[in-house]
PDB file of C-alpha atoms in Angstrom:
ATOM      1  CA  ILE A   1     140.337 127.098-168.899  1.00  0.00           C
ATOM      2  CA  SER A   2     139.974 128.191-172.389  1.00  0.00           C
ATOM      3  CA  ASN A   3     141.750 131.517-171.996  1.00  0.00           C
ATOM      4  CA  GLN A   4     144.548 132.453-169.589  1.00  0.00           C
ATOM      5  CA  PHE A   5     142.953 135.823-168.928  1.00  0.00           C
ATOM      6  CA  THR A   6     139.721 134.204-168.033  1.00  0.00           C
ATOM      7  CA  GLY A   7     141.361 131.875-165.630  1.00  0.00           C
ATOM      8  CA  TYR A   8     143.425 134.692-163.980  1.00  0.00           C
ATOM      9  CA  PHE A   9     140.292 136.860-163.664  1.00  0.00           C
ATOM     10  CA  LYS A  10     138.456 133.871-162.001  1.00  0.00           C
ATOM     11  CA  TYR A  11     141.461 133.504-159.693  1.00  0.00           C
ATOM     12  CA  LEU A  12     141.450 137.087-158.698  1.00  0.00           C
ATOM     13  CA  LEU A  13     137.647 136.948-158.054  1.00  0.00           C
ATOM     14  CA  SER A  14     138.106 133.799-155.881  1.00  0.00           C
ATOM     15  CA  ARG A  15     140.929 135.488-153.989  1.00  0.00           C
ATOM     16  CA  GLY A  16     138.990 138.716-153.402  1.00  0.00           C
ATOM     17  CA  PHE A  17     136.021 136.616-152.236  1.00  0.00           C
ATOM     18  CA  THR A  18     138.046 134.598-149.685  1.00  0.00           C
ATOM     19  CA  GLU A  19     139.999 137.740-148.504  1.00  0.00           C
ATOM     20  CA  GLY A  20     136.722 139.366-147.913  1.00  0.00           C
ATOM     21  CA  ILE A  21     135.372 136.282-145.855  1.00  0.00           C
ATOM     22  CA  TYR A  22     138.758 136.284-143.957  1.00  0.00           C
ATOM     23  CA  LEU A  23     138.408 139.935-142.957  1.00  0.00           C
ATOM     24  CA  LEU A  24     134.705 139.647-142.012  1.00  0.00           C
ATOM     25  CA  LEU A  25     135.537 136.496-139.832  1.00  0.00           C
ATOM     26  CA  LEU A  26     138.549 138.081-138.223  1.00  0.00           C
ATOM     27  CA  PHE A  27     136.409 141.130-137.251  1.00  0.00           C
ATOM     28  CA  LEU A  28     133.635 138.887-135.748  1.00  0.00           C
ATOM     29  CA  ALA A  29     136.126 136.726-133.933  1.00  0.00           C
ATOM     30  CA  VAL A  30     138.323 139.534-132.476  1.00  0.00           C
ATOM     31  CA  ASP A  31     135.865 142.433-131.776  1.00  0.00           C
ATOM     32  CA  LEU A  32     132.618 140.693-131.166  1.00  0.00           C
ATOM     33  CA  LEU A  33     133.698 137.316-129.741  1.00  0.00           C
ATOM     34  CA  LYS A  34     136.825 138.718-128.044  1.00  0.00           C
ATOM     35  CA  PHE A  35     139.151 135.883-129.171  1.00  0.00           C
ATOM     36  CA  HIS A  36     142.907 136.586-129.237  1.00  0.00           C
ATOM     37  CA  TYR A  37     143.826 138.183-132.616  1.00  0.00           C
ATOM     38  CA  LEU A  38     146.783 135.916-133.478  1.00  0.00           C
ATOM     39  CA  THR A  39     144.789 132.714-132.769  1.00  0.00           C
ATOM     40  CA  SER A  40     141.827 134.062-134.596  1.00  0.00           C
ATOM     41  CA  ALA A  41     144.030 134.954-137.625  1.00  0.00           C
ATOM     42  CA  MET A  42     145.727 131.456-137.746  1.00  0.00           C
ATOM     43  CA  VAL A  43     142.447 129.548-137.552  1.00  0.00           C
ATOM     44  CA  ILE A  44     140.549 131.726-139.964  1.00  0.00           C
ATOM     45  CA  GLN A  45     143.530 131.820-142.474  1.00  0.00           C
ATOM     46  CA  ILE A  46     143.512 128.046-142.548  1.00  0.00           C
ATOM     47  CA  GLY A  47     139.815 127.901-143.130  1.00  0.00           C
ATOM     48  CA  THR A  48     139.869 130.468-145.945  1.00  0.00           C
ATOM     49  CA  ALA A  49     142.768 128.753-147.615  1.00  0.00           C
ATOM     50  CA  VAL A  50     140.801 125.569-147.647  1.00  0.00           C
ATOM     51  CA  LEU A  51     137.794 127.323-148.933  1.00  0.00           C
ATOM     52  CA  GLY A  52     139.854 129.022-151.607  1.00  0.00           C
ATOM     53  CA  TYR A  53     141.234 125.634-152.719  1.00  0.00           C
ATOM     54  CA  PHE A  54     137.711 124.199-153.065  1.00  0.00           C
ATOM     55  CA  ILE A  55     136.605 127.224-155.039  1.00  0.00           C
ATOM     56  CA  ALA A  56     139.596 126.770-157.348  1.00  0.00           C
ATOM     57  CA  VAL A  57     138.984 123.056-157.854  1.00  0.00           C
ATOM     58  CA  LYS A  58     135.296 123.439-158.649  1.00  0.00           C
ATOM     59  CA  TRP A  59     135.413 126.782-160.580  1.00  0.00           C
ATOM     60  CA  ILE A  60     138.912 127.599-161.998  1.00  0.00           C
ATOM     61  CA  TRP A  61     140.432 124.134-162.734  1.00  0.00           C
ATOM     62  CA  LYS A  62     137.160 122.487-163.771  1.00  0.00           C
ATOM     63  CA  LYS A  63     137.843 122.160-167.477  1.00  0.00           C
ATOM     64  CA  GLY A  64     141.400 121.375-166.989  1.00  0.00           C
ATOM     65  CA  SER A  65     140.771 118.367-164.875  1.00  0.00           C
ATOM     66  CA  GLU A  66     138.145 117.104-167.431  1.00  0.00           C
ATOM     67  CA  VAL A  67     140.738 117.290-170.207  1.00  0.00           C
ATOM     68  CA  VAL A  68     143.260 115.387-168.144  1.00  0.00           C
ATOM     69  CA  LYS A  69     140.662 112.682-167.362  1.00  0.00           C
ATOM     70  CA  GLU A  70     139.884 112.449-171.098  1.00  0.00           C
ATOM     71  CA  LEU A  71     143.534 112.151-172.141  1.00  0.00           C
ATOM     72  CA  THR A  72     144.040 109.489-169.452  1.00  0.00           C
ATOM     73  CA  GLU A  73     141.132 107.396-170.707  1.00  0.00           C
ATOM     74  CA  GLU A  74     142.466 107.807-174.364  1.00  0.00           C
ATOM     75  CA  GLU A  75     145.873 106.713-173.354  1.00  0.00           C
ATOM     76  CA  MET A  76     144.398 103.604-171.584  1.00  0.00           C
ATOM     77  CA  ASP A  77     142.476 102.721-174.732  1.00  0.00           C
ATOM     78  CA  ASN A  78     145.649 103.126-176.809  1.00  0.00           C
ATOM     79  CA  GLU A  79     147.556 100.880-174.498  1.00  0.00           C
ATOM     80  CA  ARG A  80     145.004  98.229-174.716  1.00  0.00           C
ATOM     81  CA  ALA A  81     145.036  98.345-178.540  1.00  0.00           C
ATOM     82  CA  TYR A  82     148.772  97.329-178.569  1.00  0.00           C
TER      83      TYR A  82
END
């Protein structure tokens, strides 16, 4: 992430997206499919947490993980030189 504000904005967008998905799925499960609200909430919360994690890995943390990988490769090259 080149800028902290950009990263935070991306985080807020991803959280808003997953919360919207959560509310939509909860409505569908409870009102339309007639599942129990607590069971539905637990299952859907776990699913949207996993979705939010994958969004963060692919979109928010993308550049950071590439930098870590490059540093690790440089460190390995430096160790081989000694």
